mmCIF file of N, CA and C in Angstrom:
data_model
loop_
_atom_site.group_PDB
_atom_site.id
_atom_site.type_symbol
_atom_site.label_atom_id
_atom_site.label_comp_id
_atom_site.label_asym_id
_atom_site.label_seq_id
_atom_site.Cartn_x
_atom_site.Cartn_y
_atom_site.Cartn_z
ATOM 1 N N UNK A 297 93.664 135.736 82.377
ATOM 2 C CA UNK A 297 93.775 136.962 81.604
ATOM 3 C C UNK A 297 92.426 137.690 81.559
ATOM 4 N N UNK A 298 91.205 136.918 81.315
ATOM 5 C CA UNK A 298 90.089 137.578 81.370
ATOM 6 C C UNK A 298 89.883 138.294 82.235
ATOM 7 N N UNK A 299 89.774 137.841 83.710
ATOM 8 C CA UNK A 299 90.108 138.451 85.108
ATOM 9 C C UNK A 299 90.393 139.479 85.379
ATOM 10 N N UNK A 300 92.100 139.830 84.458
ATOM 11 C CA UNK A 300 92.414 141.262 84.418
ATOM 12 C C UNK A 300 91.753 142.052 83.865
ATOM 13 N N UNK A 301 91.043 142.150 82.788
ATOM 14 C CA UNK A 301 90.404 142.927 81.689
ATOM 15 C C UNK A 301 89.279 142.594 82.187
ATOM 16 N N UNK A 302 88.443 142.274 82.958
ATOM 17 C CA UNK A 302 87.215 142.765 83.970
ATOM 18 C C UNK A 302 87.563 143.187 84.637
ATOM 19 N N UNK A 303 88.540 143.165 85.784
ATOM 20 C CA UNK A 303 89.045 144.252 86.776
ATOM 21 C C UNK A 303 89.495 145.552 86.251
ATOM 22 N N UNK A 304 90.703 145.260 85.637
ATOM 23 C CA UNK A 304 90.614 146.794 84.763
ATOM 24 C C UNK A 304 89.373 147.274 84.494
ATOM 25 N N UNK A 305 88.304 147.130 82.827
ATOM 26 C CA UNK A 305 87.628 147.592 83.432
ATOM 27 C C UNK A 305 86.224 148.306 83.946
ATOM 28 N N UNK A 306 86.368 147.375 85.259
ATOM 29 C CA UNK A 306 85.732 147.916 86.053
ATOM 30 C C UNK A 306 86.248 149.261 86.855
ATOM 31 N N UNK A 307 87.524 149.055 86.728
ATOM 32 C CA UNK A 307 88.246 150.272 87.782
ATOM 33 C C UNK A 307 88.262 151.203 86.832
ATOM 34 N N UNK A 308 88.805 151.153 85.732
ATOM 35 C CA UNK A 308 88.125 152.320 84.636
ATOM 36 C C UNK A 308 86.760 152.816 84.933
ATOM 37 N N UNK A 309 85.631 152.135 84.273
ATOM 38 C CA UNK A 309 83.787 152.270 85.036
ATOM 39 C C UNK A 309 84.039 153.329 86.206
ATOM 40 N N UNK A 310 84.802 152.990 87.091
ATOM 41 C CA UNK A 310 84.515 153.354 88.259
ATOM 42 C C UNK A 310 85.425 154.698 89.138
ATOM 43 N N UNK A 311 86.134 154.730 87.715
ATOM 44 C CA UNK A 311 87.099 156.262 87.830
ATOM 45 C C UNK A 311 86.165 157.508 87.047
ATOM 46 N N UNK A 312 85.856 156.792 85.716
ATOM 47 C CA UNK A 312 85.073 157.236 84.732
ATOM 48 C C UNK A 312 83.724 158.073 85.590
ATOM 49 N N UNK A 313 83.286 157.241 86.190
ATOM 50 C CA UNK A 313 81.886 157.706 86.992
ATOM 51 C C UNK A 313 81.999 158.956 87.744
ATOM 52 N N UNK A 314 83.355 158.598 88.808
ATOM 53 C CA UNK A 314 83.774 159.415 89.862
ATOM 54 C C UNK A 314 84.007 161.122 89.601
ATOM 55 N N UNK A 315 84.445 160.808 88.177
ATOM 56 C CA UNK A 315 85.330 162.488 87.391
ATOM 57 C C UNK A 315 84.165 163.016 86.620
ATOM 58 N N UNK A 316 83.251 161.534 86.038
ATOM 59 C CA UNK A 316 81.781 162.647 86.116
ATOM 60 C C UNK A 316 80.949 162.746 86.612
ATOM 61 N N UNK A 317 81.133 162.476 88.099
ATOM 62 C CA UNK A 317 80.028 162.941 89.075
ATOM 63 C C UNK A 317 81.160 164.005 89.558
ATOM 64 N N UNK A 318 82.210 164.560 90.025
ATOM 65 C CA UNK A 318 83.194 165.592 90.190
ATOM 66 C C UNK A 318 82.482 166.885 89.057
ATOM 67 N N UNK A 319 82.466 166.353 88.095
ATOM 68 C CA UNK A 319 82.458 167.797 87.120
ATOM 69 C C UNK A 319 81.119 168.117 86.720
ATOM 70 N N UNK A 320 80.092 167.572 87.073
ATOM 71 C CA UNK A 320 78.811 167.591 87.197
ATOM 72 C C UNK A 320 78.762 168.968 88.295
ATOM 73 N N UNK A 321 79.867 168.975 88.933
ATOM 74 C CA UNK A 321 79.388 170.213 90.439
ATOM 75 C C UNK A 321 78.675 169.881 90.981
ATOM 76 N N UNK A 322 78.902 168.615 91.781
ATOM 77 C CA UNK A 322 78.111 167.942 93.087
ATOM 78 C C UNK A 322 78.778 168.635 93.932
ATOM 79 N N UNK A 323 78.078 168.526 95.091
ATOM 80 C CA UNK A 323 78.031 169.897 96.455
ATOM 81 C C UNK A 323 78.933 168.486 97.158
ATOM 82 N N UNK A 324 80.366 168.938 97.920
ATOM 83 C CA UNK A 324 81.003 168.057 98.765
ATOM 84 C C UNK A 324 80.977 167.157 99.504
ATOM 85 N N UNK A 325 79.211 168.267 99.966
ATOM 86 C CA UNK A 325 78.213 167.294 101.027
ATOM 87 C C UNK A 325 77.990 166.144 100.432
ATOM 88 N N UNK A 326 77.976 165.532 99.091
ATOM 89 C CA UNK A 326 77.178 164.809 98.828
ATOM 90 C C UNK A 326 77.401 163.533 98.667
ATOM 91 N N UNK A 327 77.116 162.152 99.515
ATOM 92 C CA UNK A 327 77.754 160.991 99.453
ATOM 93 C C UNK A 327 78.393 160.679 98.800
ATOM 94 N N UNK A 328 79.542 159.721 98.344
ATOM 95 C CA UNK A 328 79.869 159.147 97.149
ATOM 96 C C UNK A 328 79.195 158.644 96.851
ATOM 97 N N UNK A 329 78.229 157.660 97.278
ATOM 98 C CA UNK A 329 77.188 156.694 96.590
ATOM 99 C C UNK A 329 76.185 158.318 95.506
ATOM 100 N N UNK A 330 75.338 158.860 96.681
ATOM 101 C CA UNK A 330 74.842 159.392 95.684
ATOM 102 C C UNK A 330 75.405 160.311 94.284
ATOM 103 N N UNK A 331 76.578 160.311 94.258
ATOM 104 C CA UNK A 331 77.551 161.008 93.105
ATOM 105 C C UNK A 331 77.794 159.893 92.007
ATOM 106 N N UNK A 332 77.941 159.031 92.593
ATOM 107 C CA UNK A 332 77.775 157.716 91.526
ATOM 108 C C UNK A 332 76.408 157.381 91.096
ATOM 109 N N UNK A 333 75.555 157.637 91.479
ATOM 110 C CA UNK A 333 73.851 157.092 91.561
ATOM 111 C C UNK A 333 73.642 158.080 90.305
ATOM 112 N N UNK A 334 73.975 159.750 90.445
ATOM 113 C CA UNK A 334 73.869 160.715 89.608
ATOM 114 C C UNK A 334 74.951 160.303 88.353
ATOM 115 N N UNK A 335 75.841 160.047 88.461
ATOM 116 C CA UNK A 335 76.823 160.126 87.460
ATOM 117 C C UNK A 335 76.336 158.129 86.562
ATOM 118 N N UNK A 336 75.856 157.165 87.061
ATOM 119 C CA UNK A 336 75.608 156.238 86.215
ATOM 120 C C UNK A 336 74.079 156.736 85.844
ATOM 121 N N UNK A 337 73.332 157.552 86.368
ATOM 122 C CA UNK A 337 72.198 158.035 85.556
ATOM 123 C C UNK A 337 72.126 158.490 84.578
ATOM 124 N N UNK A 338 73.471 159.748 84.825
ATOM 125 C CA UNK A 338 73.873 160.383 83.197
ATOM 126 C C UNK A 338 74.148 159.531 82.084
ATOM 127 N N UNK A 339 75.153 158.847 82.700
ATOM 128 C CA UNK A 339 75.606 157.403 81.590
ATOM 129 C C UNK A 339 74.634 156.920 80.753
ATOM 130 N N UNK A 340 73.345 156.082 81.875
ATOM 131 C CA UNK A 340 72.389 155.450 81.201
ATOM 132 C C UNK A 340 71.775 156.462 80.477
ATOM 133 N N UNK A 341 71.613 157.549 80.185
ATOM 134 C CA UNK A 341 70.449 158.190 79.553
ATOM 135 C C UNK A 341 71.287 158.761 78.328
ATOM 136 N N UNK A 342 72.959 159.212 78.386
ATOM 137 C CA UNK A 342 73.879 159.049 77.333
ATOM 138 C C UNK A 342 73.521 157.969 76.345
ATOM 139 N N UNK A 343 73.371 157.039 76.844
ATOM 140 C CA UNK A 343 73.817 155.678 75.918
ATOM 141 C C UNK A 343 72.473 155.216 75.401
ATOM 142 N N UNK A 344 71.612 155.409 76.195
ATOM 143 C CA UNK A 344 69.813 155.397 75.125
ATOM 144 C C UNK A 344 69.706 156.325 74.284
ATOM 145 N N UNK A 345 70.471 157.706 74.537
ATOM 146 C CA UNK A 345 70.299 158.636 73.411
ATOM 147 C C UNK A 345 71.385 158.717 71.872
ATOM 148 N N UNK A 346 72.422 157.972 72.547
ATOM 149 C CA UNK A 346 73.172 157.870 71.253
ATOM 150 C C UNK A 346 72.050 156.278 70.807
ATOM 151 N N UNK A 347 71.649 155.386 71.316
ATOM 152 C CA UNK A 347 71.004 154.403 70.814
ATOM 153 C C UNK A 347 69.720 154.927 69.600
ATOM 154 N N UNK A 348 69.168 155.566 69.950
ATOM 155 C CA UNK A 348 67.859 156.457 68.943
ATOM 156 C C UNK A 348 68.497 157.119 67.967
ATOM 157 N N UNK A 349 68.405 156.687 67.169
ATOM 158 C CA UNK A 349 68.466 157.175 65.389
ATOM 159 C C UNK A 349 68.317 158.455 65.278
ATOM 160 N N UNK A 350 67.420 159.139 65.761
ATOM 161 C CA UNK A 350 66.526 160.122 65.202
ATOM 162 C C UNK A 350 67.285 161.624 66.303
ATOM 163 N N UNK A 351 68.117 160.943 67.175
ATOM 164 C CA UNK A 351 68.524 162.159 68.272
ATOM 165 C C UNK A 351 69.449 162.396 68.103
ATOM 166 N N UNK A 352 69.837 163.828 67.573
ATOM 167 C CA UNK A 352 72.091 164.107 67.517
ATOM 168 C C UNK A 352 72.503 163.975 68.732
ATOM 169 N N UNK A 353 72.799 162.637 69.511
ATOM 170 C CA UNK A 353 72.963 162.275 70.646
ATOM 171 C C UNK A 353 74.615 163.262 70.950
ATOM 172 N N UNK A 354 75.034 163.533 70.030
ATOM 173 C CA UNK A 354 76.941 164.513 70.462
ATOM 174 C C UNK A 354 76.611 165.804 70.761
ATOM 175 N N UNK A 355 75.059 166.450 70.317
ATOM 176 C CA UNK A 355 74.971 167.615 70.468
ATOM 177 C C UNK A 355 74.079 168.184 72.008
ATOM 178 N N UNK A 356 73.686 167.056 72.630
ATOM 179 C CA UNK A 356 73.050 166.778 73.710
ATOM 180 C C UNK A 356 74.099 166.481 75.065
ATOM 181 N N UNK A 357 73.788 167.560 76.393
ATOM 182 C CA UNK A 357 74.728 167.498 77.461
ATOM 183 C C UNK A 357 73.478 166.915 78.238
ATOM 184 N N UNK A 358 73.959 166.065 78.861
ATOM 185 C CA UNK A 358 73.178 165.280 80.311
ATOM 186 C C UNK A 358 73.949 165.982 81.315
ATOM 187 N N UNK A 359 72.906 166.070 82.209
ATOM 188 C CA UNK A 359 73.510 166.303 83.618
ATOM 189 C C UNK A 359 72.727 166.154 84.573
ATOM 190 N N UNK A 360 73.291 165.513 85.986
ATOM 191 C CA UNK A 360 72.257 164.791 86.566
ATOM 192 C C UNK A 360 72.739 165.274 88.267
ATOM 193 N N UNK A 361 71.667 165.630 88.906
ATOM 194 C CA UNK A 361 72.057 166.104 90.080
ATOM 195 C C UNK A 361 70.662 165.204 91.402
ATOM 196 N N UNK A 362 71.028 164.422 91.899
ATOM 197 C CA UNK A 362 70.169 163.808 92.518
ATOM 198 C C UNK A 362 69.587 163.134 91.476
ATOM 199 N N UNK A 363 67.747 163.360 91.513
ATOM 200 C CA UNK A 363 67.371 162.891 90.849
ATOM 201 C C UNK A 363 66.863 163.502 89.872
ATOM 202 N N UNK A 364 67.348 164.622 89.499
ATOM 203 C CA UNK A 364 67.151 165.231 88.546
ATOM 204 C C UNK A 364 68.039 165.798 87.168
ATOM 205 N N UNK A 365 67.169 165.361 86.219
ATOM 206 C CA UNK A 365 68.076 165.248 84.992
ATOM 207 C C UNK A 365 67.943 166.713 84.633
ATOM 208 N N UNK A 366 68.819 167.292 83.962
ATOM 209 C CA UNK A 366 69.089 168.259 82.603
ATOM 210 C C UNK A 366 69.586 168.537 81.263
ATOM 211 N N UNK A 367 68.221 168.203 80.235
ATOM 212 C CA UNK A 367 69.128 168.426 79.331
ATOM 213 C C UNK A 367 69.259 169.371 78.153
ATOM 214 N N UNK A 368 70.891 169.876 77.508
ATOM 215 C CA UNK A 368 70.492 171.171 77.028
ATOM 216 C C UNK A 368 71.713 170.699 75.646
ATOM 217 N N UNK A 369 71.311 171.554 74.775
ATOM 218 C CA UNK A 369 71.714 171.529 73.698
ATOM 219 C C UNK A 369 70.572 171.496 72.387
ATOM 220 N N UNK A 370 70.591 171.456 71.243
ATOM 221 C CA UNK A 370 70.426 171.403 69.982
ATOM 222 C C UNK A 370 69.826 170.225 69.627
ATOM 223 N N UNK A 371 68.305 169.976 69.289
ATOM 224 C CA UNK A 371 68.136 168.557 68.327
ATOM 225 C C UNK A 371 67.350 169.256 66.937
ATOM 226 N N UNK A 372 66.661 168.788 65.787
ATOM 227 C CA UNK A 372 66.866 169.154 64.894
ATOM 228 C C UNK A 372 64.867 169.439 64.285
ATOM 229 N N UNK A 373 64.376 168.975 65.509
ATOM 230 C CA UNK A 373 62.806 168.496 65.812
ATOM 231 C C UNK A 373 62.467 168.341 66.888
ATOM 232 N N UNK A 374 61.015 169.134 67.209
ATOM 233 C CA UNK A 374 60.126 168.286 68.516
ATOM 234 C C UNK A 374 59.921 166.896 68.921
ATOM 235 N N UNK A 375 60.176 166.165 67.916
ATOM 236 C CA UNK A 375 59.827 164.969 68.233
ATOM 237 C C UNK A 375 61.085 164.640 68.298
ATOM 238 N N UNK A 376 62.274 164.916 68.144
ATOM 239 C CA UNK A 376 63.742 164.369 68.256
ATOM 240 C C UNK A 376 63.532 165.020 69.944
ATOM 241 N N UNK A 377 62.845 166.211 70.345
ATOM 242 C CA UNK A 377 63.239 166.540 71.519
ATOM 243 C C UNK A 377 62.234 165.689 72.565
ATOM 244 N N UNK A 378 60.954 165.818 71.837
ATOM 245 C CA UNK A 378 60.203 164.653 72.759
ATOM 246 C C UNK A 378 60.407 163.296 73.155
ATOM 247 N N UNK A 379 61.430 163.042 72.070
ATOM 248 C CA UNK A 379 61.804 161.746 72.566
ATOM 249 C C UNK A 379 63.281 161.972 72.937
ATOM 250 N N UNK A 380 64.311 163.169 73.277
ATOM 251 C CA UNK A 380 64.930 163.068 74.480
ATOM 252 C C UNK A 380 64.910 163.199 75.898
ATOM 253 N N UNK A 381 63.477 163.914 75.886
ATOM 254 C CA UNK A 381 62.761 164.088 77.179
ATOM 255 C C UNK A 381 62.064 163.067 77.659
ATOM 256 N N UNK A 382 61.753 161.739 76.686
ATOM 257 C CA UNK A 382 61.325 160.711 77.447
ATOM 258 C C UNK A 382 61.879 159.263 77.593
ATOM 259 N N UNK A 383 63.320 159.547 77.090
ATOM 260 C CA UNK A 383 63.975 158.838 77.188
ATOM 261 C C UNK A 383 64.586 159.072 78.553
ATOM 262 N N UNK A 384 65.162 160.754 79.150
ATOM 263 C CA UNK A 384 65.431 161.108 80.352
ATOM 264 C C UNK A 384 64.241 160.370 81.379
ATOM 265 N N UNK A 385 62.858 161.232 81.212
ATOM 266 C CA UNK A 385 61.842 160.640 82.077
ATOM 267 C C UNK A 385 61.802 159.438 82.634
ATOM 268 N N UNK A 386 62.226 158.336 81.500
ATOM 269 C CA UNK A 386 62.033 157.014 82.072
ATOM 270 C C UNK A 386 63.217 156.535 82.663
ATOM 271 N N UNK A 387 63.910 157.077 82.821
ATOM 272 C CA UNK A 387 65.051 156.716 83.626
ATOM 273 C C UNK A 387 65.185 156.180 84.335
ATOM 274 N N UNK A 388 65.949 155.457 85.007
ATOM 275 C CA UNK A 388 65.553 154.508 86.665
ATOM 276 C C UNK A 388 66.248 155.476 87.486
ATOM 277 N N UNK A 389 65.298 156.055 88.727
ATOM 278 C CA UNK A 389 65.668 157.228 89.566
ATOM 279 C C UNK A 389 65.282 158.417 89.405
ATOM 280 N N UNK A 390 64.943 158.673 88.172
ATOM 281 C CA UNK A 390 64.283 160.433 87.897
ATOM 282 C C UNK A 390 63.320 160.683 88.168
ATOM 283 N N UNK A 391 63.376 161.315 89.245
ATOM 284 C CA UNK A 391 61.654 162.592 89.186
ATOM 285 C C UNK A 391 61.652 163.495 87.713
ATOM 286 N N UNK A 392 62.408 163.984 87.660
ATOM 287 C CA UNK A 392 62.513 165.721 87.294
ATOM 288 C C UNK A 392 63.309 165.822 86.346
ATOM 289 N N UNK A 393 62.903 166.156 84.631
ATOM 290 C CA UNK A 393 63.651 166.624 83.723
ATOM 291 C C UNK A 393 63.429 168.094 83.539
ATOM 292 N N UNK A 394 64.692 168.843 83.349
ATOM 293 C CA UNK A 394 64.555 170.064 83.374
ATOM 294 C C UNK A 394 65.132 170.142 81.748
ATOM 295 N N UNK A 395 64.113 170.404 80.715
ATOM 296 C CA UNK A 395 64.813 170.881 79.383
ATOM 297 C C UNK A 395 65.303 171.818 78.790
ATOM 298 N N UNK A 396 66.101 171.998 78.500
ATOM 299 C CA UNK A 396 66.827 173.076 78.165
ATOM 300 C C UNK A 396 67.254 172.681 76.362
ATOM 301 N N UNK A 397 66.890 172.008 75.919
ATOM 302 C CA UNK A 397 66.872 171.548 74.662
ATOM 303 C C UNK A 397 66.565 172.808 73.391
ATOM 304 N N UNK A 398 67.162 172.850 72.857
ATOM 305 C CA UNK A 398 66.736 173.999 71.668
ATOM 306 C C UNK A 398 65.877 173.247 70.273
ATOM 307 N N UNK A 399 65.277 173.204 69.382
ATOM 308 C CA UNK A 399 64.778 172.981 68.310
ATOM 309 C C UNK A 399 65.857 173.776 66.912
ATOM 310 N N UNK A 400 66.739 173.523 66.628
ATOM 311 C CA UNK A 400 67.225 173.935 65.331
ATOM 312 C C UNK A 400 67.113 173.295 64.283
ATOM 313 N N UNK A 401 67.289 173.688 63.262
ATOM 314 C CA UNK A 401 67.842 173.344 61.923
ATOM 315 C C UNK A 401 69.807 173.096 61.976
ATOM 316 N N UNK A 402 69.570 171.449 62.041
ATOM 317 C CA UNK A 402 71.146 171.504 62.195
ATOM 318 C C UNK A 402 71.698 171.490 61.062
#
């Protein structure tokens, strides 16, 4: 039984990835590997930012094209934004964060 519910899923993981490396607007050209490479980048940098306390991780869009991250939306402080920009930075695979982050009063 376990078996199944790791295969499942994984095939979930791996649909999940596919529809957001698809809606990311990757160019056709672009391997599947590297659409997955981009789309588990987004993931990982999703899931460190809902991890940090201090970041409205729901109000924050990742998007990842090669090796370059973008991210845009609303945090509530510089230092909520400095530390979504270096949470992107350290990424495994990123050159290049492009911020698009706003500073509000949420």
């Amino acid at each position: 039984m376990r078996k199944i519910k790791v295969a499942a899923t994984a095939a979930i993981l791996t649909t999940s990835t596919l529809v957001m490396a698809a809606s990311q607007g990757m160019s056709p050209h672009s391997s599947l590997l590297e659409q997955c490479a981009s789309a588990l980048t987004t993931m990982d940098i999703q899931a460190r930012l809902w991890m940090a306390n201090e970041i409205p991780a729901h109000r924050i869009s990742v998007t990842t094209n090669g090796r370059v991250v973008t991210l845009a939306g609303e945090v509530s402080s510089k230092t909520a934004q400095d530390k979504a920009i270096r949470i992107a930075t350290l990424a495994r695979d990123v050159d290049r964060v492009i911020d698009n982050l706003q500073v509000t009063s949420l």
